[in-house]
Short mmCIF file of C-alpha atoms in Angstrom, two decimals:
data_model
loop_
_atom_site.label_atom_id
_atom_site.label_comp_id
_atom_site.label_asym_id
_atom_site.label_seq_id
_atom_site.Cartn_x
_atom_site.Cartn_y
_atom_site.Cartn_z
CA MET A 1 97.10 -84.36 -39.85
CA THR A 2 94.18 -82.66 -41.58
CA PHE A 3 93.56 -78.97 -40.50
CA THR A 4 89.93 -78.00 -39.94
CA PRO A 5 89.25 -74.23 -40.11
CA ALA A 6 87.64 -72.65 -37.05
CA SER A 7 83.90 -71.97 -37.26
CA PRO A 8 83.17 -68.42 -38.33
CA GLY A 9 80.59 -68.11 -35.53
CA PRO A 10 83.02 -67.31 -32.68
CA ALA A 11 84.88 -64.81 -34.90
CA ARG A 12 81.69 -62.93 -35.67
CA ALA A 13 80.77 -62.93 -31.98
CA GLN A 14 84.20 -61.51 -31.08
CA ALA A 15 83.84 -58.84 -33.78
CA ARG A 16 80.44 -57.82 -32.37
CA ALA A 17 81.89 -57.67 -28.87
CA ASP A 18 84.74 -55.48 -30.10
CA ARG A 19 82.28 -53.12 -31.79
CA LEU A 20 80.24 -52.86 -28.59
CA LEU A 21 83.40 -52.09 -26.65
CA ALA A 22 84.41 -49.48 -29.23
CA ALA A 23 80.97 -47.88 -28.92
CA LEU A 24 81.45 -47.89 -25.13
CA GLY A 25 84.79 -46.19 -25.66
CA GLY A 26 83.08 -43.47 -27.67
CA LEU A 27 80.44 -42.99 -24.95
CA LEU A 28 83.07 -42.76 -22.22
CA ALA A 29 85.09 -40.28 -24.24
CA GLY A 30 81.97 -38.21 -24.77
CA PHE A 31 81.13 -38.35 -21.09
CA GLY A 32 84.63 -37.19 -20.23
CA GLY A 33 84.46 -34.37 -22.76
CA LEU A 34 81.15 -33.10 -21.43
CA ALA A 35 82.41 -33.34 -17.85
CA VAL A 36 85.47 -31.18 -18.65
CA ALA A 37 83.28 -28.79 -20.65
CA ALA A 38 81.12 -28.43 -17.55
CA LEU A 39 84.20 -27.52 -15.50
CA VAL A 40 85.18 -24.89 -18.04
CA THR A 41 81.61 -23.57 -18.05
CA VAL A 42 81.97 -22.72 -14.38
CA ALA A 43 84.70 -20.23 -15.32
CA VAL A 44 82.73 -18.84 -18.26
CA ARG A 45 78.95 -18.92 -17.75
CA PRO A 46 76.28 -21.68 -17.58
CA GLU A 47 74.65 -20.74 -20.89
CA ALA A 48 77.91 -21.48 -22.75
CA ALA A 49 77.75 -25.21 -21.95
CA PRO A 50 77.53 -27.31 -25.15
CA VAL A 51 74.04 -28.78 -24.62
CA PRO A 52 72.27 -25.47 -23.75
CA ALA A 53 74.17 -23.64 -26.48
CA VAL A 54 73.20 -26.13 -29.18
CA GLY A 55 69.67 -26.38 -27.76
CA GLY A 56 69.37 -22.61 -27.87
CA VAL A 57 70.31 -22.53 -31.52
CA VAL A 58 67.75 -25.25 -32.21
CA VAL A 59 65.09 -23.12 -30.46
CA ASP A 60 66.14 -20.04 -32.42
CA HIS A 61 65.85 -21.80 -35.80
CA THR A 62 62.88 -24.09 -35.16
CA PRO A 63 59.86 -23.14 -37.29
CA ALA A 64 57.09 -21.43 -35.32
CA GLY A 65 54.66 -24.26 -36.05
CA VAL A 66 57.04 -26.83 -34.52
CA LYS A 67 57.47 -24.66 -31.42
CA GLU A 68 53.73 -24.40 -31.02
CA TRP A 69 53.43 -28.17 -31.39
CA ALA A 70 56.10 -28.64 -28.69
CA ILE A 71 54.31 -26.31 -26.30
CA ARG A 72 50.97 -28.07 -26.91
CA THR A 73 52.50 -31.53 -26.59
CA PHE A 74 55.03 -31.10 -23.77
CA GLY A 75 53.82 -27.97 -22.00
CA GLU A 76 56.40 -26.47 -19.66
CA SER A 77 58.51 -29.64 -20.05
CA ASP A 78 59.42 -28.66 -23.63
CA LYS A 79 62.88 -27.43 -22.59
CA ALA A 80 63.71 -30.62 -20.71
CA VAL A 81 62.55 -32.65 -23.70
CA LEU A 82 64.74 -30.58 -26.04
CA GLN A 83 67.85 -30.91 -23.90
CA THR A 84 67.20 -34.63 -23.51
CA GLY A 85 66.95 -34.88 -27.28
CA VAL A 86 70.29 -33.07 -27.73
CA LEU A 87 71.91 -35.39 -25.24
CA LEU A 88 70.51 -38.48 -26.96
CA LEU A 89 71.84 -37.23 -30.28
CA LEU A 90 75.28 -36.74 -28.69
CA VAL A 91 75.11 -40.28 -27.25
CA LEU A 92 74.38 -41.76 -30.69
CA LEU A 93 77.13 -39.73 -32.34
CA ALA A 94 79.63 -40.62 -29.61
CA ALA A 95 78.84 -44.32 -29.93
CA GLY A 96 79.08 -44.13 -33.71
CA LEU A 97 82.43 -42.36 -33.61
CA GLY A 98 83.65 -45.00 -31.16
CA VAL A 99 82.71 -47.79 -33.61
CA LEU A 100 84.44 -45.90 -36.40
CA ALA A 101 87.69 -45.26 -34.46
CA PRO A 102 89.40 -48.71 -34.56
CA ARG A 103 89.55 -48.74 -38.38
CA HIS A 104 89.36 -45.03 -39.22
CA ARG A 105 91.00 -43.23 -36.31
CA ALA A 106 91.56 -39.94 -38.10
CA ALA A 107 87.99 -39.73 -39.32
CA ALA A 108 86.62 -40.41 -35.84
CA LEU A 109 88.84 -37.77 -34.26
CA ALA A 110 87.83 -35.32 -36.97
CA GLY A 111 84.21 -36.05 -36.13
CA VAL A 112 84.82 -35.19 -32.50
CA GLY A 113 86.45 -31.93 -33.66
CA VAL A 114 83.46 -31.06 -35.82
CA LEU A 115 81.15 -31.52 -32.82
CA GLY A 116 83.33 -29.23 -30.77
CA VAL A 117 83.29 -26.56 -33.50
CA VAL A 118 79.48 -26.85 -33.78
CA GLY A 119 79.12 -26.35 -30.02
CA ALA A 120 81.53 -23.41 -30.04
CA LEU A 121 79.78 -21.68 -32.93
CA ALA A 122 76.41 -22.24 -31.25
CA ALA A 123 77.68 -20.62 -28.06
CA VAL A 124 79.28 -17.55 -29.62
CA THR A 125 76.44 -16.86 -32.05
CA ARG A 126 73.72 -16.90 -29.38
CA PRO A 127 72.12 -13.46 -28.85
CA ASP A 128 73.33 -13.35 -25.22
CA SER A 129 76.98 -14.10 -26.08
CA GLU A 130 79.30 -11.23 -25.20
CA SER A 131 82.74 -12.84 -25.56
CA TRP A 132 84.69 -15.42 -27.56
CA THR A 133 85.27 -17.23 -24.30
CA ASP A 134 81.82 -18.78 -24.71
CA ALA A 135 83.47 -21.09 -27.24
CA LEU A 136 85.89 -22.53 -24.67
CA PRO A 137 83.64 -25.15 -23.04
CA SER A 138 82.86 -26.84 -26.35
CA LEU A 139 86.41 -26.62 -27.72
CA VAL A 140 88.14 -27.84 -24.55
CA GLY A 141 85.52 -30.52 -24.12
CA ALA A 142 86.03 -31.76 -27.68
CA ALA A 143 89.79 -31.81 -27.26
CA THR A 144 89.37 -33.85 -24.09
CA ALA A 145 86.97 -36.24 -25.79
CA ALA A 146 89.36 -36.72 -28.72
CA ALA A 147 92.25 -37.47 -26.36
CA LEU A 148 90.19 -39.94 -24.37
CA LEU A 149 88.92 -41.66 -27.52
CA GLN A 150 92.47 -42.06 -28.78
CA PHE A 151 93.57 -43.39 -25.38
CA LEU A 152 90.74 -45.94 -25.05
CA ILE A 153 90.78 -47.22 -28.62
CA ARG A 154 94.54 -47.79 -28.50
CA ARG A 155 94.01 -50.08 -25.53
CA LEU A 156 91.17 -51.89 -27.21
CA VAL A 157 93.09 -52.48 -30.47
CA GLY A 158 96.36 -53.24 -28.70
CA THR A 159 99.48 -54.21 -30.63
CA PRO A 160 100.17 -57.10 -32.99
CA THR A 161 101.62 -59.05 -30.08
CA THR A 162 98.79 -58.27 -27.67
CA ALA A 163 96.30 -61.11 -27.15
CA PRO A 164 92.68 -60.03 -27.75
CA ALA A 165 91.62 -60.97 -24.23
CA GLN A 166 94.49 -58.97 -22.76
CA ALA A 167 93.58 -55.93 -24.90
CA ARG A 168 89.97 -56.07 -23.73
CA ARG A 169 91.07 -56.24 -20.07
CA ARG A 170 93.30 -53.22 -20.58
CA PHE A 171 90.45 -51.37 -22.30
CA LEU A 172 87.99 -52.14 -19.51
CA ALA A 173 90.45 -50.99 -16.87
CA ALA A 174 91.11 -47.77 -18.77
CA GLY A 175 87.38 -47.29 -19.31
CA ALA A 176 86.65 -47.70 -15.61
CA GLY A 177 89.29 -45.07 -14.82
CA THR A 178 87.82 -42.75 -17.44
CA PHE A 179 84.34 -43.15 -16.02
CA VAL A 180 85.44 -42.46 -12.46
CA GLY A 181 87.40 -39.39 -13.58
CA ALA A 182 84.50 -38.05 -15.65
CA LEU A 183 82.04 -38.66 -12.83
CA GLY A 184 84.33 -36.82 -10.43
CA ALA A 185 84.69 -33.89 -12.83
CA THR A 186 80.91 -33.76 -13.25
CA LEU A 187 80.34 -33.66 -9.49
CA LEU A 188 83.04 -31.01 -9.09
CA ALA A 189 81.48 -28.88 -11.83
CA ARG A 190 78.04 -29.14 -10.21
CA SER A 191 79.49 -28.19 -6.86
CA ALA A 192 81.32 -25.23 -8.33
CA GLY A 193 78.27 -24.21 -10.31
CA ALA A 194 76.19 -24.31 -7.15
CA ASP A 195 78.78 -22.12 -5.44
CA ARG A 196 78.56 -19.70 -8.32
CA SER A 197 74.79 -19.37 -8.02
CA THR A 198 75.01 -19.02 -4.26
CA ASN A 199 75.47 -15.26 -4.51
CA ALA A 200 72.29 -14.95 -6.61
CA THR A 201 70.34 -17.13 -4.21
CA ALA A 202 71.73 -15.31 -1.20
CA SER A 203 70.87 -11.95 -2.71
CA ARG A 204 67.28 -13.06 -3.28
CA ASN A 205 66.96 -14.55 0.19
CA ALA A 206 68.33 -11.34 1.75
CA LEU A 207 66.13 -9.04 -0.30
CA ARG A 208 63.53 -7.10 1.65
CA LEU A 209 60.91 -5.65 -0.63
CA PRO A 210 59.86 -2.06 0.02
CA ARG A 211 56.35 -1.23 1.16
CA PRO A 212 54.26 0.11 -1.72
CA ALA A 213 53.45 3.80 -1.73
CA SER A 214 50.43 2.84 -3.82
CA PRO A 215 49.17 -0.56 -2.55
CA ALA A 216 46.82 -2.70 -4.52
CA PRO A 217 43.17 -2.51 -3.45
CA ALA A 218 41.96 -5.44 -1.44
CA VAL A 219 40.48 -8.22 -3.51
CA PRO A 220 36.73 -7.60 -3.27
CA PRO A 221 34.52 -10.17 -1.56
CA GLY A 222 33.00 -12.46 -4.14
CA ALA A 223 35.87 -12.23 -6.63
CA GLN A 224 36.78 -15.85 -5.80
CA LEU A 225 33.63 -17.89 -6.41
CA PRO A 226 32.98 -20.87 -4.08
CA VAL A 227 32.93 -23.44 -6.87
CA ASP A 228 34.96 -26.65 -6.82
CA GLY A 229 37.31 -26.89 -9.77
CA ILE A 230 37.45 -23.19 -10.65
CA SER A 231 40.87 -21.48 -10.92
CA ALA A 232 42.24 -19.72 -7.85
CA PHE A 233 41.64 -15.96 -8.23
CA VAL A 234 45.33 -15.36 -7.45
CA THR A 235 47.64 -17.91 -9.03
CA PRO A 236 50.32 -19.18 -6.60
CA ASN A 237 53.88 -18.64 -7.82
CA ARG A 238 54.52 -22.38 -7.98
CA ASP A 239 51.57 -22.80 -10.34
CA PHE A 240 52.13 -19.74 -12.53
CA TYR A 241 52.79 -20.72 -16.14
CA ARG A 242 56.25 -20.38 -17.60
CA VAL A 243 56.83 -20.03 -21.36
CA ASP A 244 60.21 -18.72 -22.54
CA THR A 245 63.25 -19.83 -24.55
CA ALA A 246 65.78 -19.99 -21.69
CA LEU A 247 67.18 -23.51 -21.45
CA VAL A 248 69.20 -22.42 -18.40
CA VAL A 249 67.28 -20.15 -16.03
CA PRO A 250 69.49 -17.08 -15.42
CA ARG A 251 70.47 -16.65 -11.79
CA ILE A 252 71.43 -12.99 -11.34
CA ASP A 253 72.92 -11.42 -8.27
CA ALA A 254 70.49 -8.64 -7.35
CA ASP A 255 73.31 -6.52 -5.97
CA ARG A 256 75.04 -6.50 -9.38
CA TRP A 257 71.96 -6.02 -11.55
CA THR A 258 71.61 -2.81 -13.60
CA LEU A 259 69.16 -1.57 -16.22
CA ARG A 260 70.22 0.77 -19.01
CA ILE A 261 67.70 3.06 -20.76
CA HIS A 262 68.93 4.51 -24.05
CA GLY A 263 68.06 5.13 -27.72
CA GLN A 264 66.06 7.53 -29.83
CA GLY A 265 64.42 10.37 -27.97
CA VAL A 266 66.24 9.62 -24.71
CA ALA A 267 67.38 13.03 -23.48
CA ARG A 268 69.16 11.65 -20.42
CA GLU A 269 70.47 8.09 -20.64
CA LEU A 270 69.85 6.24 -17.37
CA THR A 271 71.47 3.29 -15.66
CA VAL A 272 69.66 2.18 -12.56
CA THR A 273 70.18 -0.49 -9.92
CA LEU A 274 67.58 -2.42 -7.96
CA ARG A 275 68.13 -0.13 -4.97
CA ASP A 276 67.50 2.85 -7.25
CA LEU A 277 64.10 1.36 -8.15
CA PHE A 278 63.33 0.79 -4.46
CA ARG A 279 63.82 4.51 -3.83
CA ARG A 280 61.22 5.45 -6.42
CA GLU A 281 57.46 5.37 -5.95
CA VAL A 282 56.68 1.68 -5.55
CA VAL A 283 53.27 0.47 -6.67
CA GLU A 284 51.44 -2.82 -6.14
CA ARG A 285 48.95 -4.08 -8.69
CA ASP A 286 46.97 -7.22 -9.50
CA ILE A 287 47.55 -8.02 -13.18
CA THR A 288 46.65 -11.05 -15.28
CA LEU A 289 49.26 -12.24 -17.78
CA ASN A 290 48.76 -14.60 -20.65
CA CYS A 291 50.97 -16.08 -23.34
CA VAL A 292 50.23 -15.70 -27.04
CA SER A 293 50.83 -19.46 -27.35
CA ASN A 294 47.76 -20.06 -25.22
CA GLU A 295 45.18 -21.88 -27.28
CA VAL A 296 41.46 -21.34 -26.67
CA GLY A 297 40.77 -22.87 -23.26
CA GLY A 298 44.53 -23.30 -22.59
CA PRO A 299 46.49 -23.07 -19.31
CA TYR A 300 49.01 -20.33 -20.11
CA VAL A 301 47.27 -17.54 -18.22
CA GLY A 302 47.58 -16.53 -14.59
CA ASN A 303 46.84 -13.72 -12.17
CA ALA A 304 49.31 -12.38 -9.62
CA ARG A 305 49.96 -9.41 -7.33
CA TRP A 306 52.99 -7.59 -8.64
CA LEU A 307 55.22 -5.04 -6.91
CA GLY A 308 57.37 -2.61 -8.87
CA VAL A 309 57.69 0.87 -10.34
CA ARG A 310 55.77 2.43 -13.19
CA LEU A 311 57.76 2.10 -16.38
CA ALA A 312 56.31 5.33 -17.79
CA ASP A 313 57.73 7.34 -14.86
CA LEU A 314 61.21 6.01 -15.56
CA LEU A 315 60.91 6.75 -19.28
CA ARG A 316 59.76 10.32 -18.60
CA GLU A 317 62.73 10.77 -16.25
CA ALA A 318 64.93 9.85 -19.23
CA GLY A 319 63.13 12.50 -21.30
CA VAL A 320 61.12 10.04 -23.43
CA ARG A 321 57.92 11.28 -25.04
CA PRO A 322 55.33 9.00 -26.69
CA PRO A 323 54.68 9.44 -30.41
CA SER A 324 51.43 11.29 -29.67
CA ALA A 325 53.51 13.94 -27.88
CA GLY A 326 56.12 14.20 -30.62
CA GLY A 327 58.52 11.45 -29.52
CA PRO A 328 60.59 9.92 -32.36
CA ALA A 329 60.48 6.33 -31.06
CA ASP A 330 57.37 4.16 -31.32
CA GLN A 331 58.94 0.90 -30.06
CA LEU A 332 60.49 0.08 -26.71
CA VAL A 333 62.83 -2.93 -27.06
CA ALA A 334 63.48 -4.77 -23.82
CA ARG A 335 66.56 -7.01 -23.72
CA SER A 336 67.06 -9.92 -21.35
CA VAL A 337 70.34 -11.27 -20.04
CA ASP A 338 69.64 -14.44 -22.05
CA GLY A 339 69.55 -12.43 -25.31
CA MET A 340 65.77 -12.32 -25.74
CA THR A 341 64.37 -9.12 -27.27
CA ILE A 342 60.76 -8.01 -26.80
CA GLY A 343 59.25 -5.00 -28.48
CA SER A 344 56.35 -2.99 -27.00
CA PRO A 345 54.54 0.08 -28.37
CA VAL A 346 55.82 3.20 -26.58
CA GLU A 347 52.37 4.76 -26.83
CA THR A 348 50.81 1.82 -24.99
CA VAL A 349 53.45 1.71 -22.29
CA MET A 350 52.95 5.42 -21.58
CA ASP A 351 49.16 5.75 -21.93
CA GLY A 352 48.48 5.62 -18.20
CA ARG A 353 48.05 1.89 -17.64
CA ASP A 354 50.10 0.16 -14.93
CA ALA A 355 53.03 -0.94 -17.09
CA LEU A 356 55.58 -2.07 -14.50
CA LEU A 357 59.15 -2.96 -13.92
CA ALA A 358 58.28 -5.59 -11.33
CA PHE A 359 60.52 -7.06 -8.64
CA GLY A 360 57.87 -8.66 -6.44
CA MET A 361 55.30 -11.38 -7.12
CA ASN A 362 52.62 -12.41 -4.67
CA GLY A 363 54.40 -10.93 -1.69
CA GLU A 364 57.93 -12.25 -2.36
CA PRO A 365 60.83 -11.37 -4.65
CA LEU A 366 60.35 -12.66 -8.16
CA PRO A 367 61.21 -16.36 -8.47
CA PHE A 368 64.26 -16.98 -10.68
CA ALA A 369 62.09 -18.70 -13.27
CA HIS A 370 59.85 -15.66 -13.48
CA GLY A 371 62.55 -13.06 -14.03
CA PHE A 372 64.41 -12.29 -10.79
CA PRO A 373 65.49 -9.67 -10.01
CA VAL A 374 63.36 -7.48 -12.35
CA ARG A 375 60.94 -8.16 -15.18
CA MET A 376 58.64 -6.03 -17.30
CA LEU A 377 54.90 -6.43 -17.78
CA VAL A 378 52.22 -4.39 -19.57
CA PRO A 379 48.54 -5.07 -18.94
CA GLY A 380 46.64 -5.71 -22.15
CA LEU A 381 49.54 -7.02 -24.22
CA TYR A 382 50.58 -10.63 -24.75
CA GLY A 383 53.75 -11.62 -22.98
CA TYR A 384 55.88 -11.91 -26.13
CA VAL A 385 55.42 -8.15 -26.77
CA SER A 386 55.59 -6.94 -23.17
CA ALA A 387 56.70 -9.30 -20.42
CA CYS A 388 60.51 -9.40 -20.68
CA LYS A 389 62.08 -11.45 -17.88
CA TRP A 390 65.62 -10.99 -16.51
CA ILE A 391 65.58 -7.55 -18.12
CA SER A 392 68.93 -5.78 -18.65
CA SER A 393 68.25 -2.86 -21.01
CA LEU A 394 65.50 -0.77 -22.61
CA GLU A 395 66.16 0.77 -26.00
CA LEU A 396 63.93 3.32 -27.69
CA THR A 397 63.64 2.72 -31.43
CA THR A 398 60.99 2.21 -34.14
CA PHE A 399 59.10 -0.76 -35.43
CA ALA A 400 60.37 0.14 -38.94
CA ALA A 401 63.99 0.02 -37.79
CA TYR A 402 64.07 -3.12 -35.65
CA ASP A 403 62.29 -6.47 -35.39
CA ALA A 404 62.31 -8.06 -31.95
CA TYR A 405 63.02 -11.79 -31.56
CA TRP A 406 59.60 -13.19 -32.46
CA VAL A 407 58.72 -10.96 -35.42
CA PRO A 408 61.06 -12.58 -38.02
CA ARG A 409 59.66 -15.91 -36.84
CA GLY A 410 56.18 -15.09 -38.08
CA TRP A 411 54.52 -13.33 -35.12
CA SER A 412 52.99 -9.89 -35.26
CA ALA A 413 55.04 -6.92 -34.02
CA GLN A 414 52.09 -5.67 -32.00
CA ALA A 415 49.59 -7.89 -30.21
CA PRO A 416 46.87 -6.63 -27.84
CA VAL A 417 45.29 -9.37 -25.74
CA LYS A 418 42.12 -10.83 -27.25
CA THR A 419 38.95 -11.34 -25.20
CA GLN A 420 38.84 -14.93 -24.00
CA SER A 421 36.89 -17.15 -21.64
CA ARG A 422 37.64 -20.64 -20.35
CA ILE A 423 35.52 -23.36 -18.80
CA ASP A 424 37.39 -24.78 -15.77
CA THR A 425 34.61 -27.11 -14.57
CA PRO A 426 33.24 -29.52 -15.58
CA LYS A 427 36.21 -30.88 -17.50
CA ASP A 428 35.99 -32.07 -21.08
CA LEU A 429 34.70 -35.64 -21.19
CA GLY A 430 33.55 -35.29 -17.60
CA ARG A 431 30.61 -37.29 -16.23
CA PRO A 432 28.60 -35.04 -13.87
CA LYS A 433 25.47 -36.29 -12.17
CA ALA A 434 22.07 -35.09 -13.32
CA GLY A 435 20.76 -32.11 -11.46
CA THR A 436 22.22 -28.66 -10.84
CA VAL A 437 25.73 -28.55 -12.24
CA ALA A 438 28.00 -25.54 -11.74
CA VAL A 439 29.56 -24.65 -15.09
CA ALA A 440 32.32 -22.21 -14.13
CA GLY A 441 35.59 -20.66 -15.24
CA VAL A 442 37.44 -17.43 -15.89
CA ALA A 443 37.36 -14.73 -18.56
CA TRP A 444 39.87 -12.03 -19.39
CA ALA A 445 40.34 -8.97 -21.57
CA GLN A 446 43.14 -7.08 -19.84
CA HIS A 447 42.78 -3.32 -19.75
CA ARG A 448 39.23 -3.60 -21.08
CA GLY A 449 37.70 -5.78 -18.40
CA ILE A 450 34.91 -8.33 -18.59
CA ALA A 451 31.28 -7.12 -18.60
CA ARG A 452 29.43 -10.35 -19.37
CA VAL A 453 29.85 -14.11 -19.75
CA GLN A 454 27.28 -16.34 -21.35
CA VAL A 455 26.96 -20.12 -21.66
CA ARG A 456 25.26 -22.14 -24.35
CA VAL A 457 24.16 -25.74 -23.87
CA ASP A 458 24.17 -27.77 -27.10
CA ASP A 459 22.35 -25.62 -29.71
CA GLY A 460 20.29 -23.70 -27.20
CA PRO A 461 20.25 -19.95 -26.60
CA TRP A 462 23.00 -18.01 -24.87
CA GLU A 463 22.27 -17.66 -21.15
CA ASP A 464 23.92 -15.18 -18.78
CA ALA A 465 26.32 -16.52 -16.19
CA GLU A 466 26.78 -15.03 -12.73
CA LEU A 467 29.95 -12.95 -12.56
CA GLY A 468 32.37 -12.82 -9.65
CA ALA A 469 33.05 -9.41 -8.18
CA GLN A 470 35.02 -7.09 -10.46
CA ASP A 471 38.50 -6.32 -9.14
CA SER A 472 39.94 -4.24 -11.96
CA ARG A 473 39.89 -4.25 -15.74
CA ASP A 474 43.47 -5.64 -15.80
CA ILE A 475 42.43 -8.85 -14.05
CA TRP A 476 40.50 -11.90 -15.11
CA ARG A 477 36.98 -12.41 -13.79
CA GLU A 478 35.43 -15.59 -12.49
CA TRP A 479 31.94 -16.72 -13.54
CA VAL A 480 29.46 -19.52 -12.89
CA TYR A 481 26.35 -20.80 -14.65
CA ARG A 482 23.95 -23.06 -12.70
CA TRP A 483 22.92 -25.64 -15.27
CA ARG A 484 19.96 -27.96 -14.69
CA ALA A 485 21.51 -30.96 -16.35
CA GLU A 486 19.57 -33.94 -17.70
CA PRO A 487 21.11 -37.29 -18.59
CA GLY A 488 22.86 -37.59 -21.89
CA ARG A 489 25.74 -36.16 -23.88
CA HIS A 490 25.94 -32.35 -24.01
CA THR A 491 28.27 -29.65 -25.29
CA LEU A 492 28.83 -26.55 -23.14
CA THR A 493 30.25 -23.38 -24.70
CA ALA A 494 31.28 -20.10 -23.06
CA ARG A 495 31.42 -16.59 -24.54
CA ALA A 496 32.68 -13.37 -22.92
CA THR A 497 31.95 -9.72 -23.68
CA ASP A 498 34.58 -7.16 -22.74
CA GLY A 499 34.18 -3.73 -21.18
CA THR A 500 33.89 -2.03 -24.55
CA GLY A 501 30.81 -4.13 -25.45
CA ALA A 502 32.66 -6.34 -27.95
CA ALA A 503 31.74 -10.01 -27.74
CA GLN A 504 34.32 -12.78 -28.05
CA THR A 505 34.43 -13.91 -31.66
CA GLU A 506 33.36 -17.39 -32.64
CA ARG A 507 35.82 -17.43 -35.53
CA ARG A 508 38.36 -20.13 -34.83
CA ALA A 509 42.00 -19.20 -35.43
CA GLY A 510 45.33 -20.56 -34.17
CA THR A 511 47.77 -18.79 -31.95
CA MET A 512 49.82 -17.35 -34.85
CA PRO A 513 50.37 -14.57 -35.65
CA ASP A 514 48.82 -12.64 -32.74
CA GLY A 515 46.79 -14.92 -30.48
CA ALA A 516 44.11 -17.56 -30.76
CA THR A 517 40.41 -16.82 -31.22
CA GLY A 518 37.29 -18.91 -30.90
CA LEU A 519 34.98 -20.16 -28.18
CA HIS A 520 35.91 -22.75 -25.58
CA SER A 521 33.64 -25.81 -25.42
CA VAL A 522 33.63 -28.97 -23.38
CA THR A 523 31.61 -32.14 -23.98
CA VAL A 524 30.22 -34.00 -20.98
CA THR A 525 28.07 -37.04 -20.38
CA VAL A 526 25.48 -36.42 -17.68
CA GLU A 527 24.77 -39.54 -15.69
CA ALA A 528 21.28 -40.27 -14.39
CA ALA A 529 20.63 -40.03 -10.68
CA PRO A 530 20.54 -43.43 -8.88
CA GLY A 531 17.24 -45.22 -9.46
CA GLY A 532 16.35 -43.01 -12.37
CA ALA A 533 14.76 -40.43 -10.06
CA PRO A 534 15.37 -36.72 -10.59
CA ALA A 535 18.58 -35.65 -8.98
CA ARG A 536 18.35 -33.74 -5.75
CA GLY A 537 18.10 -30.04 -6.48
CA ALA A 538 16.77 -30.54 -10.00
CA ARG A 539 13.60 -28.68 -10.91
CA PRO A 540 11.05 -29.70 -13.54
CA GLY A 541 11.24 -27.97 -16.87
CA PRO A 542 13.60 -27.75 -19.78
CA SER A 543 17.24 -28.04 -18.77
CA SER A 544 19.47 -29.81 -21.23
CA THR A 545 19.09 -26.90 -23.62
CA GLY A 546 19.74 -24.34 -20.91
CA ARG A 547 16.36 -22.62 -21.50
CA ARG A 548 14.73 -20.91 -18.56
#
């Protein structure tokens, strides 16, 4: 009998199938490791979980230009995109280690160990880490993943006497059991994590804000202009922008929260609770906040009614004097529970403006995403040098002695808000009808106020817009310009003048190092009225240039 060798095709197909199963084994081992890590995280703290820990290190070491690109591209979804990216990388690595394991078991297990060490180092080196126990979720998770990988690959490879089909059946059975166990651990961890945050949620739900001894003046009639498409004068909490580095929003029990005030020039170190703040003079103020990452015409600005206590009063109680009165400290460093540090000029905080430790926002306790239970804000300063959320301590020091989080990353240590205006309507590339078109938006120059807004159509002259009623100089101001629009393509540009008489600069600059400058413009195409007749409300005379 003549022996005919088997075709290599089926052998190659079996090899590919085995590689796919090995990759599946790596994924299942990784899933199990992350599930156990999540369980351990419940006993430690949410921020110590491998994905947020690694993601936090990525945020800390990402160049400022890349961060700005991420904010521009993904907006407030940048954190979700980052965590998804970390997970995808783990998926690829887990699958690759699974493929490696059948032939190079030791190398694959070493790779799992390296991932565990990376996660552990990321957790313990984060600014908010206070204990070596932050390393436990990553280390225990990696040990679990290594054990599961060993277990699954042994069943896939089998023994010399095990038929390939039988080995694959054993692997699939073991894989199904691993998946069910990992899924159960994940659900248990989520349930336990939810229980852990229940106290924080319950404390917020039970919180009854005190009545202000100094209430905010009523919003004057005419502050909100009746123009479709213009921003709401008061930004609802659900719409208020959020820009921070916290991949896991801290959920703090208000009954356990404390704030420590210490450092240079502090005659009497203070530690206060939320109830202590409630017993002080409570003030209510409308204040506009904006992020230094806000580009010209960008969305990262909002106006809210805040409830809190004056920060200057608390500092004076601790014996702090501003530099102008002989105080040794010129920088107030606020620390958040997530490790963020934000430095503000002591002189600015204590110059009489309504710098607050706020615990209320638009009539309710601060939302968790906006700093519950207490945050700091200083009118006239960008958020990265004033608006510390989830605040835990205030240290008096100097700018020469300490750089807050953003300064080594290329941002200025001090950053007053620049005068800005934004066109809300019509939108860029809009197609309004010919006739009278309301060009409207908001302008802000916190702590200086807005005295004037002008609009230019194409290359025409600057024309004054109508201003909404002035509330206070710490709040944005709405404006509208009634444009007699003629058909065609036109560019609309806005310019604000602040309360000191300084006009918004036309010089275009990016957000780094201390805020964007330039004028906001939109380009629109005005469509002719039906039938080519003048639109209703249009008057004869020059209009496309904006001339009167």
